[in-house]
Amino acid sequence: MSGSESIDDEVLKYAERFLFRGLHPLISIGTASDRYKGWIGRIYSEELYREKIISRTNRVGNKSFREEVLPVDSVREYFQHFKVLEIDYTFYAPLIENGVPTPCANTLQQYSMRMGPEDRVFLKAPQMFFAQKLRRGKSYSPNENYLASEAFTRQFYEPAVTLFADKLKGIIFEQEYQRQSERLPPAELAAQLDRFFSSIPPDRRYHVEMRTEAYFCKPVIDVLQKHGAGQILSHWTWLPALRTQFSRAGRRFITAGGQAVIRLMTPLGVRYEDAYAKAFPFDRLIEEMIQPAMISQTAALMWEAVREGIEINLIINNRAAGNAPLLARRIVREFVQMRDKS
């Protein structure tokens, strides 16, 4: 048996137990959110949490779902399996309001207290600072805090850095899909982003996810590179395939501090609410949701990053295929099988 075969066998053996931390020094696999009851038996121990599960109602589209979640203490077990976690509910609220920490900030403090020295998080920047429009009721209206750099710094960036220090691996700026009739010209958006990143604290942990294909272009990418911000490759409803996004950037990763990010959010062509309904309660893979190209292209891009010496962070959402840990395992299998082709 060759050395590489021995390593591959070891990686696969650990992946069968959902242990992904040792896959490769340049690869960090994690999930978008955590604490799902549907992960018990794979990530979480039933005996630890069976009496501590709480229920909450989540309304998605026109349907309500009864979610069951574990306590924050379960993050200790989470990090036995994954190197990194994306905490995405920060998308909906700042960390400071009227000079006082928000409930979101208090929850993050509970996470930080339970993290080990090698555990890392990505936080999503609140949409109130990066979305051009916000949903209010059944309609969208202009966001008066769009690219408000001072408010972003005071209400999110500074408290986030205080809470996590070097455990904060990155901040994800997600900009919503822009309809063609309402879309800014790429050069105008690039100028706006240039002003924003020029007026917030310099940091090599900013990553931007543009959900409009037209913005995968030179003016926008040039601004990201000017400020050392990364461009996220995202498998999401209305975006092209991952390989196409990579090609639009000149077949290169646009990194932040040597870090690249891939996010697997939803199947291509499937709306958020439909993906959620199909994936719920997130306890198994839904074969009809799995798009083989998502798996093969993700694994190929992981190898591309390794060859270039770039650290790649793969963030997986339950909505991509039903269960993020199971999808992670399938991607690892594909990654190992690709070794001879890479």
PDB file of C-alpha atoms in Angstrom, residues 59-300:
ATOM      1  CA  ARG A  59     -41.967  30.523   9.221  1.00  0.00           C
ATOM      2  CA  VAL A  60     -40.482  30.056   5.752  1.00  0.00           C
ATOM      3  CA  GLY A  61     -42.494  31.342   2.824  1.00  0.00           C
ATOM      4  CA  ASN A  62     -46.126  30.434   3.475  1.00  0.00           C
ATOM      5  CA  LYS A  63     -45.375  27.493   5.763  1.00  0.00           C
ATOM      6  CA  SER A  64     -44.498  27.120   9.424  1.00  0.00           C
ATOM      7  CA  PHE A  65     -42.004  24.516  10.621  1.00  0.00           C
ATOM      8  CA  ARG A  66     -41.545  23.246  14.160  1.00  0.00           C
ATOM      9  CA  GLU A  67     -37.791  23.170  14.618  1.00  0.00           C
ATOM     10  CA  GLU A  68     -36.103  21.326  17.462  1.00  0.00           C
ATOM     11  CA  VAL A  69     -32.712  22.637  18.533  1.00  0.00           C
ATOM     12  CA  LEU A  70     -30.008  21.729  21.016  1.00  0.00           C
ATOM     13  CA  PRO A  71     -28.498  24.032  23.659  1.00  0.00           C
ATOM     14  CA  VAL A  72     -25.451  26.172  22.929  1.00  0.00           C
ATOM     15  CA  ASP A  73     -23.341  23.765  24.976  1.00  0.00           C
ATOM     16  CA  SER A  74     -23.558  21.330  22.034  1.00  0.00           C
ATOM     17  CA  VAL A  75     -20.999  23.465  20.190  1.00  0.00           C
ATOM     18  CA  ARG A  76     -18.323  21.598  22.155  1.00  0.00           C
ATOM     19  CA  GLU A  77     -19.265  18.391  20.327  1.00  0.00           C
ATOM     20  CA  TYR A  78     -19.662  20.231  17.040  1.00  0.00           C
ATOM     21  CA  PHE A  79     -16.024  21.275  17.090  1.00  0.00           C
ATOM     22  CA  GLN A  80     -14.891  17.716  17.673  1.00  0.00           C
ATOM     23  CA  HIS A  81     -16.051  17.116  14.085  1.00  0.00           C
ATOM     24  CA  PHE A  82     -15.506  20.406  12.251  1.00  0.00           C
ATOM     25  CA  LYS A  83     -12.767  23.045  12.258  1.00  0.00           C
ATOM     26  CA  VAL A  84     -15.040  25.961  11.526  1.00  0.00           C
ATOM     27  CA  LEU A  85     -18.634  27.112  12.033  1.00  0.00           C
ATOM     28  CA  GLU A  86     -20.575  29.781  10.203  1.00  0.00           C
ATOM     29  CA  ILE A  87     -22.967  31.525  12.572  1.00  0.00           C
ATOM     30  CA  ASP A  88     -25.542  32.997  10.257  1.00  0.00           C
ATOM     31  CA  TYR A  89     -28.261  34.448  12.487  1.00  0.00           C
ATOM     32  CA  THR A  90     -26.071  37.542  12.882  1.00  0.00           C
ATOM     33  CA  PHE A  91     -27.429  38.345   9.409  1.00  0.00           C
ATOM     34  CA  TYR A  92     -30.676  39.487  11.002  1.00  0.00           C
ATOM     35  CA  ALA A  93     -29.535  41.767  13.833  1.00  0.00           C
ATOM     36  CA  PRO A  94     -26.556  43.849  14.931  1.00  0.00           C
ATOM     37  CA  LEU A  95     -24.588  43.079  18.082  1.00  0.00           C
ATOM     38  CA  ILE A  96     -25.072  46.509  19.658  1.00  0.00           C
ATOM     39  CA  GLU A  97     -28.261  48.586  19.655  1.00  0.00           C
ATOM     40  CA  ASN A  98     -28.608  51.861  21.534  1.00  0.00           C
ATOM     41  CA  GLY A  99     -25.263  51.142  23.151  1.00  0.00           C
ATOM     42  CA  VAL A 100     -26.452  47.836  24.636  1.00  0.00           C
ATOM     43  CA  PRO A 101     -25.495  44.272  23.584  1.00  0.00           C
ATOM     44  CA  THR A 102     -28.334  42.549  21.749  1.00  0.00           C
ATOM     45  CA  PRO A 103     -29.598  39.018  22.546  1.00  0.00           C
ATOM     46  CA  CYS A 104     -27.584  37.910  19.517  1.00  0.00           C
ATOM     47  CA  ALA A 105     -24.387  39.241  21.108  1.00  0.00           C
ATOM     48  CA  ASN A 106     -25.181  37.469  24.360  1.00  0.00           C
ATOM     49  CA  THR A 107     -25.607  34.165  22.522  1.00  0.00           C
ATOM     50  CA  LEU A 108     -22.318  34.670  20.692  1.00  0.00           C
ATOM     51  CA  GLN A 109     -20.604  35.185  24.022  1.00  0.00           C
ATOM     52  CA  GLN A 110     -21.907  31.774  25.093  1.00  0.00           C
ATOM     53  CA  TYR A 111     -20.407  30.269  21.936  1.00  0.00           C
ATOM     54  CA  SER A 112     -17.066  31.966  22.467  1.00  0.00           C
ATOM     55  CA  MET A 113     -16.809  30.665  26.033  1.00  0.00           C
ATOM     56  CA  ARG A 114     -17.200  27.084  24.799  1.00  0.00           C
ATOM     57  CA  MET A 115     -14.713  27.191  21.918  1.00  0.00           C
ATOM     58  CA  GLY A 116     -11.266  25.649  22.077  1.00  0.00           C
ATOM     59  CA  PRO A 117      -8.081  27.483  21.034  1.00  0.00           C
ATOM     60  CA  GLU A 118      -8.121  25.966  17.524  1.00  0.00           C
ATOM     61  CA  ASP A 119     -11.864  26.412  16.859  1.00  0.00           C
ATOM     62  CA  ARG A 120     -12.912  29.137  14.422  1.00  0.00           C
ATOM     63  CA  VAL A 121     -16.099  30.915  13.362  1.00  0.00           C
ATOM     64  CA  PHE A 122     -17.330  32.912  10.405  1.00  0.00           C
ATOM     65  CA  LEU A 123     -19.992  35.513  11.149  1.00  0.00           C
ATOM     66  CA  LYS A 124     -22.439  36.914   8.624  1.00  0.00           C
ATOM     67  CA  ALA A 125     -22.528  40.680   8.605  1.00  0.00           C
ATOM     68  CA  PRO A 126     -26.033  42.005   9.295  1.00  0.00           C
ATOM     69  CA  GLN A 127     -28.052  42.562   6.144  1.00  0.00           C
ATOM     70  CA  MET A 128     -28.963  46.000   7.463  1.00  0.00           C
ATOM     71  CA  PHE A 129     -25.448  47.144   6.480  1.00  0.00           C
ATOM     72  CA  PHE A 130     -25.023  45.399   3.123  1.00  0.00           C
ATOM     73  CA  ALA A 131     -28.424  44.868   1.506  1.00  0.00           C
ATOM     74  CA  GLN A 132     -29.676  47.510  -0.905  1.00  0.00           C
ATOM     75  CA  LYS A 133     -33.264  46.674   0.055  1.00  0.00           C
ATOM     76  CA  LEU A 134     -34.820  45.080   3.127  1.00  0.00           C
ATOM     77  CA  ARG A 135     -38.010  43.118   3.378  1.00  0.00           C
ATOM     78  CA  ARG A 136     -40.695  44.807   5.423  1.00  0.00           C
ATOM     79  CA  GLY A 137     -43.863  42.779   5.542  1.00  0.00           C
ATOM     80  CA  LYS A 138     -44.576  41.447   2.071  1.00  0.00           C
ATOM     81  CA  SER A 139     -42.573  44.022   0.149  1.00  0.00           C
ATOM     82  CA  TYR A 140     -39.027  45.353  -0.111  1.00  0.00           C
ATOM     83  CA  SER A 141     -38.017  48.943   0.488  1.00  0.00           C
ATOM     84  CA  PRO A 142     -34.723  50.850   0.253  1.00  0.00           C
ATOM     85  CA  ASN A 143     -32.354  50.291   3.158  1.00  0.00           C
ATOM     86  CA  GLU A 144     -31.329  53.563   4.775  1.00  0.00           C
ATOM     87  CA  ASN A 145     -28.333  51.853   6.421  1.00  0.00           C
ATOM     88  CA  TYR A 146     -26.964  50.405   3.183  1.00  0.00           C
ATOM     89  CA  LEU A 147     -23.137  50.492   3.385  1.00  0.00           C
ATOM     90  CA  ALA A 148     -23.297  52.595   6.552  1.00  0.00           C
ATOM     91  CA  SER A 149     -19.654  52.125   7.488  1.00  0.00           C
ATOM     92  CA  GLU A 150     -19.674  53.872  10.858  1.00  0.00           C
ATOM     93  CA  ALA A 151     -22.727  51.950  12.073  1.00  0.00           C
ATOM     94  CA  PHE A 152     -21.278  48.667  10.795  1.00  0.00           C
ATOM     95  CA  THR A 153     -18.043  49.292  12.666  1.00  0.00           C
ATOM     96  CA  ARG A 154     -19.687  50.324  15.923  1.00  0.00           C
ATOM     97  CA  GLN A 155     -22.630  47.921  15.984  1.00  0.00           C
ATOM     98  CA  PHE A 156     -21.045  44.806  14.506  1.00  0.00           C
ATOM     99  CA  TYR A 157     -17.339  44.770  13.706  1.00  0.00           C
ATOM    100  CA  GLU A 158     -15.943  46.048  17.002  1.00  0.00           C
ATOM    101  CA  PRO A 159     -18.116  43.855  19.260  1.00  0.00           C
ATOM    102  CA  ALA A 160     -17.503  40.817  17.027  1.00  0.00           C
ATOM    103  CA  VAL A 161     -13.734  41.232  17.297  1.00  0.00           C
ATOM    104  CA  THR A 162     -14.035  41.768  21.042  1.00  0.00           C
ATOM    105  CA  LEU A 163     -16.096  38.596  21.448  1.00  0.00           C
ATOM    106  CA  PHE A 164     -13.971  36.261  19.336  1.00  0.00           C
ATOM    107  CA  ALA A 165     -10.531  37.868  18.796  1.00  0.00           C
ATOM    108  CA  ASP A 166      -8.450  35.460  16.692  1.00  0.00           C
ATOM    109  CA  LYS A 167     -11.206  32.823  16.806  1.00  0.00           C
ATOM    110  CA  LEU A 168     -13.040  35.001  14.275  1.00  0.00           C
ATOM    111  CA  LYS A 169     -11.860  33.563  10.979  1.00  0.00           C
ATOM    112  CA  GLY A 170     -13.965  35.717   8.708  1.00  0.00           C
ATOM    113  CA  ILE A 171     -16.908  38.050   8.188  1.00  0.00           C
ATOM    114  CA  ILE A 172     -19.255  37.212   5.337  1.00  0.00           C
ATOM    115  CA  PHE A 173     -20.967  40.064   3.493  1.00  0.00           C
ATOM    116  CA  GLU A 174     -23.903  38.683   1.530  1.00  0.00           C
ATOM    117  CA  GLN A 175     -25.600  40.946  -0.974  1.00  0.00           C
ATOM    118  CA  GLU A 176     -29.045  39.953  -2.142  1.00  0.00           C
ATOM    119  CA  TYR A 177     -29.941  39.062  -5.725  1.00  0.00           C
ATOM    120  CA  GLN A 178     -30.570  42.149  -7.851  1.00  0.00           C
ATOM    121  CA  ARG A 179     -33.296  42.043 -10.494  1.00  0.00           C
ATOM    122  CA  GLN A 180     -32.148  43.320 -13.859  1.00  0.00           C
ATOM    123  CA  SER A 181     -34.664  46.179 -13.834  1.00  0.00           C
ATOM    124  CA  GLU A 182     -33.303  47.446 -10.491  1.00  0.00           C
ATOM    125  CA  ARG A 183     -29.642  46.536 -10.891  1.00  0.00           C
ATOM    126  CA  LEU A 184     -26.861  49.065 -10.463  1.00  0.00           C
ATOM    127  CA  PRO A 185     -24.228  49.115 -13.210  1.00  0.00           C
ATOM    128  CA  PRO A 186     -21.206  47.071 -12.057  1.00  0.00           C
ATOM    129  CA  ALA A 187     -18.942  50.140 -12.088  1.00  0.00           C
ATOM    130  CA  GLU A 188     -21.328  52.011  -9.784  1.00  0.00           C
ATOM    131  CA  LEU A 189     -21.555  49.097  -7.361  1.00  0.00           C
ATOM    132  CA  ALA A 190     -17.763  48.779  -7.425  1.00  0.00           C
ATOM    133  CA  ALA A 191     -17.431  52.468  -6.509  1.00  0.00           C
ATOM    134  CA  GLN A 192     -19.863  52.031  -3.616  1.00  0.00           C
ATOM    135  CA  LEU A 193     -17.945  49.022  -2.304  1.00  0.00           C
ATOM    136  CA  ASP A 194     -14.669  50.893  -2.668  1.00  0.00           C
ATOM    137  CA  ARG A 195     -15.976  53.719  -0.474  1.00  0.00           C
ATOM    138  CA  PHE A 196     -17.349  51.266   2.082  1.00  0.00           C
ATOM    139  CA  PHE A 197     -14.217  49.148   2.458  1.00  0.00           C
ATOM    140  CA  SER A 198     -12.107  52.310   2.543  1.00  0.00           C
ATOM    141  CA  SER A 199     -14.031  53.573   5.561  1.00  0.00           C
ATOM    142  CA  ILE A 200     -14.252  50.469   7.777  1.00  0.00           C
ATOM    143  CA  PRO A 201     -11.326  49.027   9.771  1.00  0.00           C
ATOM    144  CA  PRO A 202      -8.795  47.307   7.498  1.00  0.00           C
ATOM    145  CA  ASP A 203      -9.005  43.552   8.055  1.00  0.00           C
ATOM    146  CA  ARG A 204      -7.964  40.514   6.015  1.00  0.00           C
ATOM    147  CA  ARG A 205     -11.043  38.581   7.100  1.00  0.00           C
ATOM    148  CA  TYR A 206     -13.710  40.140   4.870  1.00  0.00           C
ATOM    149  CA  HIS A 207     -15.415  37.887   2.302  1.00  0.00           C
ATOM    150  CA  VAL A 208     -18.127  39.050  -0.116  1.00  0.00           C
ATOM    151  CA  GLU A 209     -20.852  36.911  -1.654  1.00  0.00           C
ATOM    152  CA  MET A 210     -22.503  38.559  -4.635  1.00  0.00           C
ATOM    153  CA  ARG A 211     -25.740  36.803  -5.543  1.00  0.00           C
ATOM    154  CA  THR A 212     -26.045  38.507  -8.919  1.00  0.00           C
ATOM    155  CA  GLU A 213     -24.130  36.920 -11.779  1.00  0.00           C
ATOM    156  CA  ALA A 214     -23.609  40.258 -13.537  1.00  0.00           C
ATOM    157  CA  TYR A 215     -21.352  41.362 -10.673  1.00  0.00           C
ATOM    158  CA  PHE A 216     -18.836  38.577 -11.297  1.00  0.00           C
ATOM    159  CA  CYS A 217     -16.836  41.082 -13.312  1.00  0.00           C
ATOM    160  CA  LYS A 218     -13.561  42.987 -13.328  1.00  0.00           C
ATOM    161  CA  PRO A 219     -14.662  46.293 -11.699  1.00  0.00           C
ATOM    162  CA  VAL A 220     -16.094  44.515  -8.656  1.00  0.00           C
ATOM    163  CA  ILE A 221     -13.298  41.951  -8.381  1.00  0.00           C
ATOM    164  CA  ASP A 222     -10.681  44.695  -8.674  1.00  0.00           C
ATOM    165  CA  VAL A 223     -12.197  46.517  -5.697  1.00  0.00           C
ATOM    166  CA  LEU A 224     -12.249  43.355  -3.599  1.00  0.00           C
ATOM    167  CA  GLN A 225      -8.595  42.738  -4.384  1.00  0.00           C
ATOM    168  CA  LYS A 226      -7.692  46.363  -3.663  1.00  0.00           C
ATOM    169  CA  HIS A 227      -9.022  45.956  -0.130  1.00  0.00           C
ATOM    170  CA  GLY A 228      -7.846  42.387   0.428  1.00  0.00           C
ATOM    171  CA  ALA A 229     -11.414  41.069   0.566  1.00  0.00           C
ATOM    172  CA  GLY A 230     -12.306  37.616  -0.681  1.00  0.00           C
ATOM    173  CA  GLN A 231     -14.894  36.649  -3.274  1.00  0.00           C
ATOM    174  CA  ILE A 232     -17.067  33.763  -2.106  1.00  0.00           C
ATOM    175  CA  LEU A 233     -17.960  30.983  -4.525  1.00  0.00           C
ATOM    176  CA  SER A 234     -21.553  30.090  -3.697  1.00  0.00           C
ATOM    177  CA  HIS A 235     -23.772  27.244  -4.842  1.00  0.00           C
ATOM    178  CA  TRP A 236     -27.036  29.149  -4.669  1.00  0.00           C
ATOM    179  CA  THR A 237     -30.386  29.345  -6.435  1.00  0.00           C
ATOM    180  CA  TRP A 238     -29.806  31.935  -9.171  1.00  0.00           C
ATOM    181  CA  LEU A 239     -26.038  31.785  -9.509  1.00  0.00           C
ATOM    182  CA  PRO A 240     -24.155  29.824 -12.185  1.00  0.00           C
ATOM    183  CA  ALA A 241     -22.211  26.674 -11.346  1.00  0.00           C
ATOM    184  CA  LEU A 242     -19.183  26.941  -9.064  1.00  0.00           C
ATOM    185  CA  ARG A 243     -16.762  26.293 -11.922  1.00  0.00           C
ATOM    186  CA  THR A 244     -18.331  29.108 -13.935  1.00  0.00           C
ATOM    187  CA  GLN A 245     -17.937  31.517 -11.018  1.00  0.00           C
ATOM    188  CA  PHE A 246     -14.298  30.456 -10.676  1.00  0.00           C
ATOM    189  CA  SER A 247     -13.740  31.040 -14.395  1.00  0.00           C
ATOM    190  CA  ARG A 248     -15.306  34.513 -14.218  1.00  0.00           C
ATOM    191  CA  ALA A 249     -12.578  35.452 -11.745  1.00  0.00           C
ATOM    192  CA  GLY A 250      -9.891  34.351 -14.194  1.00  0.00           C
ATOM    193  CA  ARG A 251      -9.701  30.786 -12.864  1.00  0.00           C
ATOM    194  CA  ARG A 252      -8.238  31.998  -9.597  1.00  0.00           C
ATOM    195  CA  PHE A 253      -9.370  32.361  -6.030  1.00  0.00           C
ATOM    196  CA  ILE A 254      -9.958  35.916  -4.832  1.00  0.00           C
ATOM    197  CA  THR A 255      -8.780  35.480  -1.271  1.00  0.00           C
ATOM    198  CA  ALA A 256      -8.738  37.374   2.002  1.00  0.00           C
ATOM    199  CA  GLY A 257      -5.545  36.795   3.949  1.00  0.00           C
ATOM    200  CA  GLY A 258      -4.828  33.658   1.934  1.00  0.00           C
ATOM    201  CA  GLN A 259      -8.295  32.263   2.710  1.00  0.00           C
ATOM    202  CA  ALA A 260     -10.945  31.280   0.179  1.00  0.00           C
ATOM    203  CA  VAL A 261     -14.563  30.375   0.926  1.00  0.00           C
ATOM    204  CA  ILE A 262     -17.024  28.068  -0.827  1.00  0.00           C
ATOM    205  CA  ARG A 263     -20.610  28.057   0.445  1.00  0.00           C
ATOM    206  CA  LEU A 264     -23.067  25.328  -0.540  1.00  0.00           C
ATOM    207  CA  MET A 265     -26.452  26.908   0.148  1.00  0.00           C
ATOM    208  CA  THR A 266     -29.185  25.515  -2.119  1.00  0.00           C
ATOM    209  CA  PRO A 267     -29.476  23.432  -5.285  1.00  0.00           C
ATOM    210  CA  LEU A 268     -29.213  25.568  -8.412  1.00  0.00           C
ATOM    211  CA  GLY A 269     -32.613  26.706  -9.637  1.00  0.00           C
ATOM    212  CA  VAL A 270     -34.363  25.914  -6.328  1.00  0.00           C
ATOM    213  CA  ARG A 271     -35.759  28.746  -4.231  1.00  0.00           C
ATOM    214  CA  TYR A 272     -34.856  29.088  -0.561  1.00  0.00           C
ATOM    215  CA  GLU A 273     -38.321  28.213   0.738  1.00  0.00           C
ATOM    216  CA  ASP A 274     -38.605  25.155  -1.527  1.00  0.00           C
ATOM    217  CA  ALA A 275     -35.146  23.912  -0.552  1.00  0.00           C
ATOM    218  CA  TYR A 276     -35.980  24.378   3.122  1.00  0.00           C
ATOM    219  CA  ALA A 277     -39.258  22.461   2.828  1.00  0.00           C
ATOM    220  CA  LYS A 278     -37.587  19.563   1.019  1.00  0.00           C
ATOM    221  CA  ALA A 279     -34.645  19.392   3.426  1.00  0.00           C
ATOM    222  CA  PHE A 280     -36.598  19.696   6.688  1.00  0.00           C
ATOM    223  CA  PRO A 281     -36.103  18.219   9.332  1.00  0.00           C
ATOM    224  CA  PHE A 282     -32.473  17.918   8.165  1.00  0.00           C
ATOM    225  CA  ASP A 283     -31.937  14.347   9.355  1.00  0.00           C
ATOM    226  CA  ARG A 284     -31.009  12.676   6.044  1.00  0.00           C
ATOM    227  CA  LEU A 285     -29.782  13.342   2.532  1.00  0.00           C
ATOM    228  CA  ILE A 286     -32.544  14.001   0.024  1.00  0.00           C
ATOM    229  CA  GLU A 287     -31.280  12.339  -3.138  1.00  0.00           C
ATOM    230  CA  GLU A 288     -33.524  14.380  -5.429  1.00  0.00           C
ATOM    231  CA  MET A 289     -31.865  17.555  -4.119  1.00  0.00           C
ATOM    232  CA  ILE A 290     -28.318  16.387  -4.783  1.00  0.00           C
ATOM    233  CA  GLN A 291     -26.764  17.864  -7.909  1.00  0.00           C
ATOM    234  CA  PRO A 292     -23.709  15.722  -8.772  1.00  0.00           C
ATOM    235  CA  ALA A 293     -21.859  18.670 -10.322  1.00  0.00           C
ATOM    236  CA  MET A 294     -22.012  20.488  -6.989  1.00  0.00           C
ATOM    237  CA  ILE A 295     -20.098  17.648  -5.336  1.00  0.00           C
ATOM    238  CA  SER A 296     -17.577  17.081  -8.117  1.00  0.00           C
ATOM    239  CA  GLN A 297     -16.882  20.783  -8.671  1.00  0.00           C
ATOM    240  CA  THR A 298     -16.509  21.412  -4.943  1.00  0.00           C
ATOM    241  CA  ALA A 299     -13.983  18.582  -4.614  1.00  0.00           C
ATOM    242  CA  ALA A 300     -12.098  19.791  -7.699  1.00  0.00           C
TER     243      ALA A 300
END
